[in-house]
C-alpha positions as a printed Julia matrix, in Angstrom:
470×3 Matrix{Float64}:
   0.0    0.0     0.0
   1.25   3.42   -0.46
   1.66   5.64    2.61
  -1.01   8.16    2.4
  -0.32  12.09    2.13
  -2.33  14.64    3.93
  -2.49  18.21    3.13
  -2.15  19.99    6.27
  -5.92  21.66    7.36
  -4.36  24.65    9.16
  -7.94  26.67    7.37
  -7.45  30.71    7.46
 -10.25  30.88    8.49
 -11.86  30.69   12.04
 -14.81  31.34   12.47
 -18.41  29.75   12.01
 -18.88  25.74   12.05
 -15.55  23.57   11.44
 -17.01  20.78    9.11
 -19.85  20.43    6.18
 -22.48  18.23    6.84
 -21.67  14.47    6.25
 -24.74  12.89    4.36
 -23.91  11.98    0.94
 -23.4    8.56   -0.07
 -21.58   7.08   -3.19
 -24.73   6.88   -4.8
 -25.44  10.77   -4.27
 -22.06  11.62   -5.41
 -22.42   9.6    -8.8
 -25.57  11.03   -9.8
 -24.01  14.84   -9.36
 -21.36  13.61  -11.26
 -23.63  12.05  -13.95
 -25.97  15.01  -13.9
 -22.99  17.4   -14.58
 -22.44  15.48  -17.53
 -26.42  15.78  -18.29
 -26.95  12.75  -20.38
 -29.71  13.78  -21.92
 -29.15  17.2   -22.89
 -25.53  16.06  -23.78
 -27.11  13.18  -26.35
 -29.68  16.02  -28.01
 -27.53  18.91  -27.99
 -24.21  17.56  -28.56
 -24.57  14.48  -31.12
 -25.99  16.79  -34.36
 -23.23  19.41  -33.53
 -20.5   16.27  -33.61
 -22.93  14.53  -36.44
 -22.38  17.88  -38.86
 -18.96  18.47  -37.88
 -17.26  15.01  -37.82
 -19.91  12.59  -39.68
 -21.23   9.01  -38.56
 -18.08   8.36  -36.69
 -19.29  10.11  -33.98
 -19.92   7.15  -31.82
 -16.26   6.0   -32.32
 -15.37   9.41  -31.29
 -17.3    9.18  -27.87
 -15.59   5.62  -27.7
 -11.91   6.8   -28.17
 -12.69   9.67  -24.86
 -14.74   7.24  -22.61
 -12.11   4.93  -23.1
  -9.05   7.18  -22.22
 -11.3    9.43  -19.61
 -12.21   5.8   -17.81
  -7.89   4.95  -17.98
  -7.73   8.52  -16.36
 -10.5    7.75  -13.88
  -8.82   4.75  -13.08
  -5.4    6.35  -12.0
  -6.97   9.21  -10.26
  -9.64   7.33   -8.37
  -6.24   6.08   -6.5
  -4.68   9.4    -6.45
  -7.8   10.52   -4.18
  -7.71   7.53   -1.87
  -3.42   8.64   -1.07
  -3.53  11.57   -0.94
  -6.27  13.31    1.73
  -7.99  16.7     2.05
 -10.94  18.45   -0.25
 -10.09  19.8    -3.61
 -10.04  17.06   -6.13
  -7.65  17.97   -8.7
  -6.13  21.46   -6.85
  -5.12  19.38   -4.01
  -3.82  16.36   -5.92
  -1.79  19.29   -7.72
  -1.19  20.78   -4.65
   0.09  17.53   -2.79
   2.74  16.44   -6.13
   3.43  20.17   -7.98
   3.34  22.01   -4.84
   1.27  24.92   -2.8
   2.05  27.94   -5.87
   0.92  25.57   -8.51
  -1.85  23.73   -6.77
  -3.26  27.22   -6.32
  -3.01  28.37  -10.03
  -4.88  24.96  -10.87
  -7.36  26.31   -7.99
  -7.63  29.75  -10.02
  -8.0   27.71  -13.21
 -10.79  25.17  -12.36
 -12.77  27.56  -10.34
 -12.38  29.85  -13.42
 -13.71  26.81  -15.91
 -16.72  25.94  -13.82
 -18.35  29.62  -13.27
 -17.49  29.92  -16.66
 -19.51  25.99  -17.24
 -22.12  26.84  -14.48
 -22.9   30.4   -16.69
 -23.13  28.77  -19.98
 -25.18  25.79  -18.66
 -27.18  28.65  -17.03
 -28.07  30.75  -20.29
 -28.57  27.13  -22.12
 -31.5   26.4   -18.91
 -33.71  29.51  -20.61
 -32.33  29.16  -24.04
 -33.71  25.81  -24.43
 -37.24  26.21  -21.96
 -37.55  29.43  -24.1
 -37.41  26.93  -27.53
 -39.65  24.54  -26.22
 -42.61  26.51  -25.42
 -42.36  28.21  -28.79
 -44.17  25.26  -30.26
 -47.38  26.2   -27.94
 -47.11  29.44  -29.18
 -45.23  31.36  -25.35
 -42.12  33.15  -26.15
 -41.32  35.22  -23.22
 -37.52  35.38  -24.22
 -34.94  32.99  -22.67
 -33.89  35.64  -20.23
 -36.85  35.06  -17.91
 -36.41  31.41  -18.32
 -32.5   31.85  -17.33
 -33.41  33.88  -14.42
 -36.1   31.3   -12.6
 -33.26  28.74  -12.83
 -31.18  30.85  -11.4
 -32.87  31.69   -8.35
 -33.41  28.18   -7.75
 -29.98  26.84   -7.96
 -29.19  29.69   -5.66
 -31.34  28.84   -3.11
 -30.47  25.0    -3.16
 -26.97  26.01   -3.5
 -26.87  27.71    0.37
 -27.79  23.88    1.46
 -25.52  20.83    1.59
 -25.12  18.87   -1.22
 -27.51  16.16   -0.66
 -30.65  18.3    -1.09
 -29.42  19.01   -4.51
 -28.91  15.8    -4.63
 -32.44  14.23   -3.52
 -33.78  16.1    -6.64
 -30.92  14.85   -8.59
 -32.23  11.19   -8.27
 -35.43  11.83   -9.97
 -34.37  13.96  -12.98
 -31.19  11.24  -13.53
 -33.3    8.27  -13.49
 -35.92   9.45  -16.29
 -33.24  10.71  -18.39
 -31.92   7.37  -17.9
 -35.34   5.53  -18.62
 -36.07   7.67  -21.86
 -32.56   7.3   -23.29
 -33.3    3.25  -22.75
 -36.63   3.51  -24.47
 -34.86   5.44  -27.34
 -32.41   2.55  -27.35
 -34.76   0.05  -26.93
 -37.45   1.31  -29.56
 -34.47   1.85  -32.3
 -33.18  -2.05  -32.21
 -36.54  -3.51  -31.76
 -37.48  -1.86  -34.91
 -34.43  -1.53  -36.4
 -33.09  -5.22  -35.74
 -28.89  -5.6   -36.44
 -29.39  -3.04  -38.57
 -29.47  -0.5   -35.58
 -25.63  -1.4   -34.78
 -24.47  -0.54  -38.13
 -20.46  -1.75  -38.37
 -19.76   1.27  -40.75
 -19.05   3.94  -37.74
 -15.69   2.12  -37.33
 -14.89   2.48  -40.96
 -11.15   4.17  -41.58
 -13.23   6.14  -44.37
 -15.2    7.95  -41.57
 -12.37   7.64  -38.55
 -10.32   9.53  -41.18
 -12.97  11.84  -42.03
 -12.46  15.66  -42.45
 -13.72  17.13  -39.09
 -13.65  13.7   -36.95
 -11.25  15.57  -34.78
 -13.92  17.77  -33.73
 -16.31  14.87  -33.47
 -13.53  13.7   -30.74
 -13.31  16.76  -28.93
 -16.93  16.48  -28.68
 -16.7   13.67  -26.85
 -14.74  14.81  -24.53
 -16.54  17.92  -24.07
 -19.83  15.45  -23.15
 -17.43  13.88  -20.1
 -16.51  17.55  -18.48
 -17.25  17.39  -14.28
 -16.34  13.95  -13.05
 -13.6   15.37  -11.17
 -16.8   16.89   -8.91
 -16.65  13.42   -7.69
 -13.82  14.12   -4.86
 -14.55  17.83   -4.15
 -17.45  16.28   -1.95
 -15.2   14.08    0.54
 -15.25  16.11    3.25
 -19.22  15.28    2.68
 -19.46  12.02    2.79
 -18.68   9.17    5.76
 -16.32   7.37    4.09
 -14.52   8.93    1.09
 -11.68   6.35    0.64
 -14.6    4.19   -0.54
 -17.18   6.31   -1.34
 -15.35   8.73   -4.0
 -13.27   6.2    -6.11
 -16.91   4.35   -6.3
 -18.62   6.92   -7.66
 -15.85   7.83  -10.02
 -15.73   4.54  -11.85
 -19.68   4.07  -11.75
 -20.22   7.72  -13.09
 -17.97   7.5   -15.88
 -18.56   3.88  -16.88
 -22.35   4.55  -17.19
 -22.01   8.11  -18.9
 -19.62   6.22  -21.2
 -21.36   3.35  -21.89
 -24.69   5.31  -22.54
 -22.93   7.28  -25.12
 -21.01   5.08  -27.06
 -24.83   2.76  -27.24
 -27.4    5.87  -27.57
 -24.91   7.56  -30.34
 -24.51   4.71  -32.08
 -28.08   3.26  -32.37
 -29.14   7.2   -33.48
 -26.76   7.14  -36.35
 -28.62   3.55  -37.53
 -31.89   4.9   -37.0
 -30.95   7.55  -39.14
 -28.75   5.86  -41.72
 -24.8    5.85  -41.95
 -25.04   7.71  -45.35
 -28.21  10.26  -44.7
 -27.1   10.99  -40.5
 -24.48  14.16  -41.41
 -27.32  15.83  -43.74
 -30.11  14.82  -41.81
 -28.34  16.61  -38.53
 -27.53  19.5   -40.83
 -31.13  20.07  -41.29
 -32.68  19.66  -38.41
 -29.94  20.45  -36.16
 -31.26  20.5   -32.39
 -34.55  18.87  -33.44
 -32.53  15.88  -34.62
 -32.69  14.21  -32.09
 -36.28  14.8   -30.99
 -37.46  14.07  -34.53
 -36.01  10.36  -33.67
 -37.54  10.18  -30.53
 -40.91  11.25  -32.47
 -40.1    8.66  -35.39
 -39.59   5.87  -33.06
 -41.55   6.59  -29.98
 -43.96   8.64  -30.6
 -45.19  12.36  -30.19
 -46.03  12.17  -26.78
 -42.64  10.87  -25.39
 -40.89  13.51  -27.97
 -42.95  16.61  -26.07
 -42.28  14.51  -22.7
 -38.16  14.09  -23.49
 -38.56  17.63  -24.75
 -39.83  18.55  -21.07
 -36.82  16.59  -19.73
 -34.27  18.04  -21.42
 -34.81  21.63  -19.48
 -35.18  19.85  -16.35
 -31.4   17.75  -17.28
 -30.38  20.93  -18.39
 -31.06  22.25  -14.5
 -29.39  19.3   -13.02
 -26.37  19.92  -14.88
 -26.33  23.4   -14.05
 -27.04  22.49  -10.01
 -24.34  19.83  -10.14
 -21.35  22.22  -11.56
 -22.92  25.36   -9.32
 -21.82  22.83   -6.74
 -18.66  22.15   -7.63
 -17.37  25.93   -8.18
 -19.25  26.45   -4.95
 -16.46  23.75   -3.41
 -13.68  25.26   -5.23
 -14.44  28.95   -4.28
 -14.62  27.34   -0.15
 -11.59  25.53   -0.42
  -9.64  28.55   -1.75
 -10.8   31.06    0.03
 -10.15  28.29    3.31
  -6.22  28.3     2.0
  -6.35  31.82    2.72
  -5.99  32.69   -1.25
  -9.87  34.53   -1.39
 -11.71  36.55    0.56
 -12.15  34.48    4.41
 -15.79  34.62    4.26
 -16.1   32.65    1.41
 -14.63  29.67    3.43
 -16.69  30.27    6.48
 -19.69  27.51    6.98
 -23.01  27.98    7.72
 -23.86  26.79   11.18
 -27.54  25.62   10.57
 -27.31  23.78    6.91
 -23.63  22.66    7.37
 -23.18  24.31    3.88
 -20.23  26.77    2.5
 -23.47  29.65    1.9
 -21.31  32.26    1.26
 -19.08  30.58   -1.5
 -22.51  29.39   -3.14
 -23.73  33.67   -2.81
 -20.27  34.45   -4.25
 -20.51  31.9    -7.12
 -24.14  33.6    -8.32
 -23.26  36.5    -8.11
 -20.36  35.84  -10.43
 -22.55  34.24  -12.54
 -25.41  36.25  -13.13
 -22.44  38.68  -13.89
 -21.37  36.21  -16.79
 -24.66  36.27  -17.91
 -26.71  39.58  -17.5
 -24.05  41.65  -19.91
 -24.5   39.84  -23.4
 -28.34  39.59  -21.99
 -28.24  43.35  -21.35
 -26.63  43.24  -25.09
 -29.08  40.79  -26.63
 -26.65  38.43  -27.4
 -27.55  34.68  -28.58
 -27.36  32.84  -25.65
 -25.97  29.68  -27.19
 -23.51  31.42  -29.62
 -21.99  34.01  -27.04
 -22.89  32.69  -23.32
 -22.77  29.39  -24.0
 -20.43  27.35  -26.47
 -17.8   30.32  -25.81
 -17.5   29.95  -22.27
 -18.13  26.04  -22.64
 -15.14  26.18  -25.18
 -13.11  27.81  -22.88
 -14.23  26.4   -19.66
 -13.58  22.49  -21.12
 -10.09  23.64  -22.37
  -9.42  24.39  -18.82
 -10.51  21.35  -17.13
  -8.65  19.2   -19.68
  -5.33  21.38  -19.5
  -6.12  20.37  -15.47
  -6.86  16.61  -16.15
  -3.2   16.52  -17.95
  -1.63  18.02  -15.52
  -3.05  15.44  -12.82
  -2.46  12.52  -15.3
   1.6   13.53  -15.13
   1.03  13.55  -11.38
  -0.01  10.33  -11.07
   2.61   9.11  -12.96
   5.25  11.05  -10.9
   3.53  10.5    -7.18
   3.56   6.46   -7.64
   6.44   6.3    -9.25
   8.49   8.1    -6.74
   7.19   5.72   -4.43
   8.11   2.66   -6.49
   4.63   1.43   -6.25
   3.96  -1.89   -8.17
   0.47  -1.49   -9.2
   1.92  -0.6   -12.63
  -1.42  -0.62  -14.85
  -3.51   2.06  -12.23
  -0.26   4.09  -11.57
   1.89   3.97  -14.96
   0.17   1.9   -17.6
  -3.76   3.88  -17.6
  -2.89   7.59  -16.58
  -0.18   7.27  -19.15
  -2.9    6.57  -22.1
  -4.95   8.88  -20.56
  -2.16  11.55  -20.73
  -1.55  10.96  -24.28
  -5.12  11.14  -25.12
  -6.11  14.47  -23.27
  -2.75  16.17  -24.94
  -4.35  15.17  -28.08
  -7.89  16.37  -26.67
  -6.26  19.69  -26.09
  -4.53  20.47  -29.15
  -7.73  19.45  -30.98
  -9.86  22.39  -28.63
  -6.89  24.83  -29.35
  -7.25  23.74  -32.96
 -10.82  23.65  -32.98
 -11.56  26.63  -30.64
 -13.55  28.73  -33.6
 -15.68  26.08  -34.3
 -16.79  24.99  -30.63
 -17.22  28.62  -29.51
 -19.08  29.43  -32.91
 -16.75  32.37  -33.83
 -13.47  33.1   -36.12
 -13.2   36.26  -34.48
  -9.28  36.99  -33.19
 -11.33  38.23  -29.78
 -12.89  35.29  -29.92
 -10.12  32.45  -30.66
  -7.55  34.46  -28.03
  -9.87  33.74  -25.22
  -8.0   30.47  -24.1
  -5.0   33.01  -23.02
  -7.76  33.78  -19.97
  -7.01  30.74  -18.85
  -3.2   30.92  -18.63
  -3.36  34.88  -17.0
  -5.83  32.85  -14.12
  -3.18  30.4   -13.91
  -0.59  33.03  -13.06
  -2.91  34.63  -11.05
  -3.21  32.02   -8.68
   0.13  31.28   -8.92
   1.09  34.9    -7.12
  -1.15  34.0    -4.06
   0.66  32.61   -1.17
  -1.75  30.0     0.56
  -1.24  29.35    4.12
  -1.03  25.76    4.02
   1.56  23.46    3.47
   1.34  20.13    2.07
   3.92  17.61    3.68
   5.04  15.1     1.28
């Protein structure tokens, strides 16, 4: 076994209660970490863009990054067990790198989920907005954005698990129509719903099946939320490694399947045009094809509602990175001060929507699109940061394990070593790519990902007041 490292909990700040509230299980903390990933709205919105873009490989595409994401969750779900203290990725950083570079990783992933939590937030009314244009309401997607809003703001000054209890419900429908969607498309379809084409060379080697891959990837973003929540849960030497493999196995499998059986209900040849059409109806028009118009209008319905649970999850999660931070002394101390009667970090939840509606209300202000400007932008962006992260961690592992000549050579050498090669590849492609996943050729535009490197440095120049002992 390797001897476990603790980063020291000498927290600048004093006052108010000591410890969150302990309630979540592993089951609690998967389902946060699959609704950040919001299946459902993941599958409608993000298989036409990668259908267009990259063609009927698509499903080999969500293959290549659930494969090296579940060799990276493999390594890390280790990492999280030997080396203790909140943070996920800052303090695995923090514990291998060291304090100055831990806390421009800190900078950087707080950064990347606002910047996720805001477009997720404008995508809430965007799409509610869309949806209740076919019964003839169109009150603007502003409204929309701000109901959502106040509700994630209000569950967000609770602990975790009350988010979570409404987590369960919206996760398991999105679940059960995805497996009716399935299930409908091969009864009807027979073996000709698995069509072996996808795997082709002709459409691997396809112009534009690198952006179909850094779609996939883009569809995994947030299962690093898994291990910001151990100081929330009883056990988290069990409990977070669990939910890490579960969460990413079942995102990845449902993927791979759902993709796949889409592009034979629609045709190998006739999927790319058909999701040029119809572009976010594509989809939706299956569902009506195959299951009929009441479960379209009903998966319609659920897509706002797995919209919201993505947005509550990765609220959440900036929510833990703004507490942790601000408890290293590196932000303001009352962001790291807990509420005595939920057992929540309030303040860093208060902090985190306020920064958001920021994010949001000046291109609202501006009439901007809110899927062009607020939300594949800052999604661009934000995913370029959490990858950039997720390399950085897979090198850690690597280094941590080996300085300690451990001999469990596939979790600590063999897996975050694939998983290193295929996130460098994941980020050149976004860097590549970044005009055509933020929607804009603009030289504003395509220089945003430099935000991401003046937050590093940033963070870099504060001094926490911990130490981690190695």
């Amino acid at each position: 076994m390797t001897e476990s490292v603790v980063i020291a909990r000498e927290s600048c700040v004093k006052s108010g209660a000591t410890s969150l509230k302990k309630k979540l299980t592993t089951w609690h903390i998967a389902l946060m970490v699959i609704a950040t990933a919001a299946p459902l709205g993941s599958i409608i919105g993000n298989v036409p863009f990668g259908l267009i873009m990259g063609g009927p490989g698509l499903p080999t595409a969500y293959l290549i990054a659930g494969a090296v994401l579940l060799c990276f969750a493999w390594g890390y779900s280790k990492l999280v067990v030997d080396i203790s203290g909140e943070g996920a990725f800052y303090r695995c950083i923090h514990a291998i790198f060291g304090a100055r570079i831990g806390m421009g990783s800190a900078f950087v992933a707080l950064f990347s989920y606002t910047a996720l939590t805001a477009s997720v937030a404008s995508s809430v009314g965007y799409f509610t907005n869309l949806m209740l244009k076919g019964y003839g309401v169109d009150w603007g997607w502003q409204l929309w954005t701000a109901v959502a809003f106040v509700l994630v703001s209000v569950l967000g000054r609770f602990s975790a698990d009350v988010g979570a209890k409404l987590l369960v419900a919206i996760i398991i429908v999105e679940f059960f129509l995805l497996v009716v969607l399935d299930a409908s498309i091969g009864f009807q379809q027979g073996v000709a719903a698995l069509p072996l084409e996808i795997f082709s060379p002709a459409n691997i080697a396809k112009e534009g099946f690198g952006v179909a891959l850094m779609i996939g990837f883009f569809s995994f973003i947030g299962f690093e939320a898994a291990a910001l929540y151990s100081g929330e849960t009883q056990n988290p030497h069990k409990a977070i490694p669990a939910a890490l493999m579960i969460a990413v196995f079942s995102v990845a499998v449902f993927y791979f399947l759902s993709s796949w059986l889409i592009v034979g209900a629609a045709g190998v040849d006739q999927a790319q045009g058909a999701a040029t059409k119809l572009e976010g109806n594509f989809v939706i028009d299956i569902f009506r094809q195959y299951t009929g118009s009441w479960v379209a209008a009903f998966t319609n319905f659920m897509l706002c509602n797995s919209i919201i649970a993505c947005y509550i999850s990765l609220h959440n999660a900036a929510t833990r990175y703004a507490y942790i931070i601000a408890q290293n002394g590196s932000l303001p101390k009352i962001l790291g001060v807990i509420n005595p009667k939920t057992l929540a970090p309030a303040n860093a939840s208060i902090f985190i929507s306020i920064t958001v509606a920021i994010f949001i209300a000046i291109p609202a202000f501006q009439g901007a699109d809110p899927y062009l400007t607020v939300g594949a932008t800052t999604a661009a962006m934000a995913t370029l940061g959490v990858i950039a992260l997720q390399v950085i961690v897979a090198l850690g592992i690597m280094i941590f394990y080996r300085k300690r000549k451990d001999r469990r050579v596939f979790s600590t050498l063999v897996a975050p070593g694939i998983a290193f090669v295929g996130l460098v590849i994941a980020a050149g492609l976004i860097v590549d790519n970044f005009h055509l996943l933020s929607g804009s050729e603009s030289a504003l535009t395509t220089s945003l990902p430099l935000l991401l490197v003046i937050v590093f440095f940033i963070g870099l120049s504060r001094r926490p007041c911990q130490s981690t002992p190695l």
